[in-house]
Coordinates of C-alpha atoms in Angstrom, one line a residue:
M746 CA -6.0 -15.5 -3.4
R747 CA -2.9 -17.6 -3.0
V748 CA 0.7 -16.6 -3.7
L749 CA 3.8 -18.8 -3.9
F750 CA 6.4 -16.6 -2.3
E751 CA 9.3 -19.1 -2.3
A752 CA 9.7 -22.9 -2.6
G753 CA 7.3 -24.4 0.0
V754 CA 5.7 -21.1 1.1
V755 CA 2.2 -20.4 -0.1
K756 CA 0.2 -17.6 1.7
E757 CA -3.4 -16.5 1.5
V758 CA -3.4 -12.9 0.3
E759 CA -6.3 -10.5 1.0
S760 CA -5.1 -7.6 -1.1
V761 CA -2.1 -6.4 -3.2
E762 CA -1.1 -2.9 -4.1
V763 CA 1.5 -1.6 -6.5
K764 CA 3.0 1.7 -5.6
P765 CA 5.8 4.0 -6.7
L766 CA 8.8 3.7 -4.4
D767 CA 9.5 7.2 -2.9
F768 CA 12.0 7.8 -0.1
G769 CA 10.3 11.0 0.8
D770 CA 12.1 13.4 -1.5
G771 CA 9.4 13.3 -4.2
Q772 CA 11.5 11.4 -6.7
I773 CA 10.2 8.0 -7.9
S774 CA 13.1 5.5 -7.5
G775 CA 11.4 2.2 -8.2
T776 CA 8.3 0.1 -7.8
Q777 CA 7.0 -1.3 -4.5
I778 CA 4.4 -4.1 -4.2
D779 CA 2.6 -4.6 -0.9
F780 CA 0.7 -7.7 0.1
S781 CA -1.9 -7.8 2.9
L782 CA -2.3 -11.4 4.2
V783 CA -5.5 -12.9 5.5
S784 CA -3.7 -13.3 8.8
G785 CA -3.4 -9.5 9.1
D786 CA 0.4 -9.5 8.4
K787 CA 1.8 -7.3 5.7
I788 CA 4.7 -8.1 3.4
K789 CA 6.4 -5.4 1.3
Y790 CA 8.8 -5.9 -1.6
I791 CA 10.6 -3.6 -4.0
Y792 CA 11.6 -4.5 -7.5
S793 CA 15.3 -4.7 -8.1
Q794 CA 17.1 -1.5 -8.9
N795 CA 18.6 -3.3 -11.9
V796 CA 15.1 -3.3 -13.5
P797 CA 14.1 0.0 -15.1
I798 CA 11.2 1.7 -13.3
E799 CA 8.8 1.5 -16.3
E800 CA 9.6 -2.2 -16.7
S801 CA 9.2 -3.0 -13.0
G802 CA 5.9 -1.1 -12.8
Q803 CA 4.6 -3.1 -15.7
K804 CA 5.8 -6.4 -14.3
A805 CA 4.1 -5.7 -11.0
I806 CA 0.8 -4.7 -12.7
D807 CA 1.0 -7.9 -14.8
F808 CA 1.6 -10.0 -11.7
V809 CA -1.4 -8.5 -9.9
T810 CA -3.6 -9.0 -13.0
R811 CA -2.7 -12.7 -13.2
L812 CA -3.3 -13.1 -9.5
Y813 CA -6.7 -11.5 -9.8
Q814 CA -7.7 -13.4 -12.9
D815 CA -6.5 -16.8 -11.7
G816 CA -6.8 -16.5 -7.9
K817 CA -3.2 -17.8 -7.5
A818 CA 0.2 -16.7 -8.8
D819 CA 3.9 -17.6 -8.6
F820 CA 6.0 -14.7 -7.1
T821 CA 9.2 -16.7 -7.0
H822 CA 10.5 -15.4 -10.4
E823 CA 9.9 -11.7 -9.8
P824 CA 13.1 -9.7 -9.4
V825 CA 12.4 -8.3 -6.0
E826 CA 13.9 -7.7 -2.6
L827 CA 12.1 -7.8 0.8
L828 CA 11.6 -4.2 2.1

């Protein structure tokens, strides 16, 4: 699967996982999306704290669904920060 991460940067992705963001205190504070690249590298992002948790979770799931269905997806418009 191919993901456009930013203008001019497309990477081959082996797997993607959406997880709740937990800083170890048991409270869910956001949504995390982890990419495992074919190269073996891992890239982790969190959705912006300005996006409500329910909305960020749904946006992440929708992104992964599009990626799975189409084999490629544009991640440049997702409201995320590199973890």
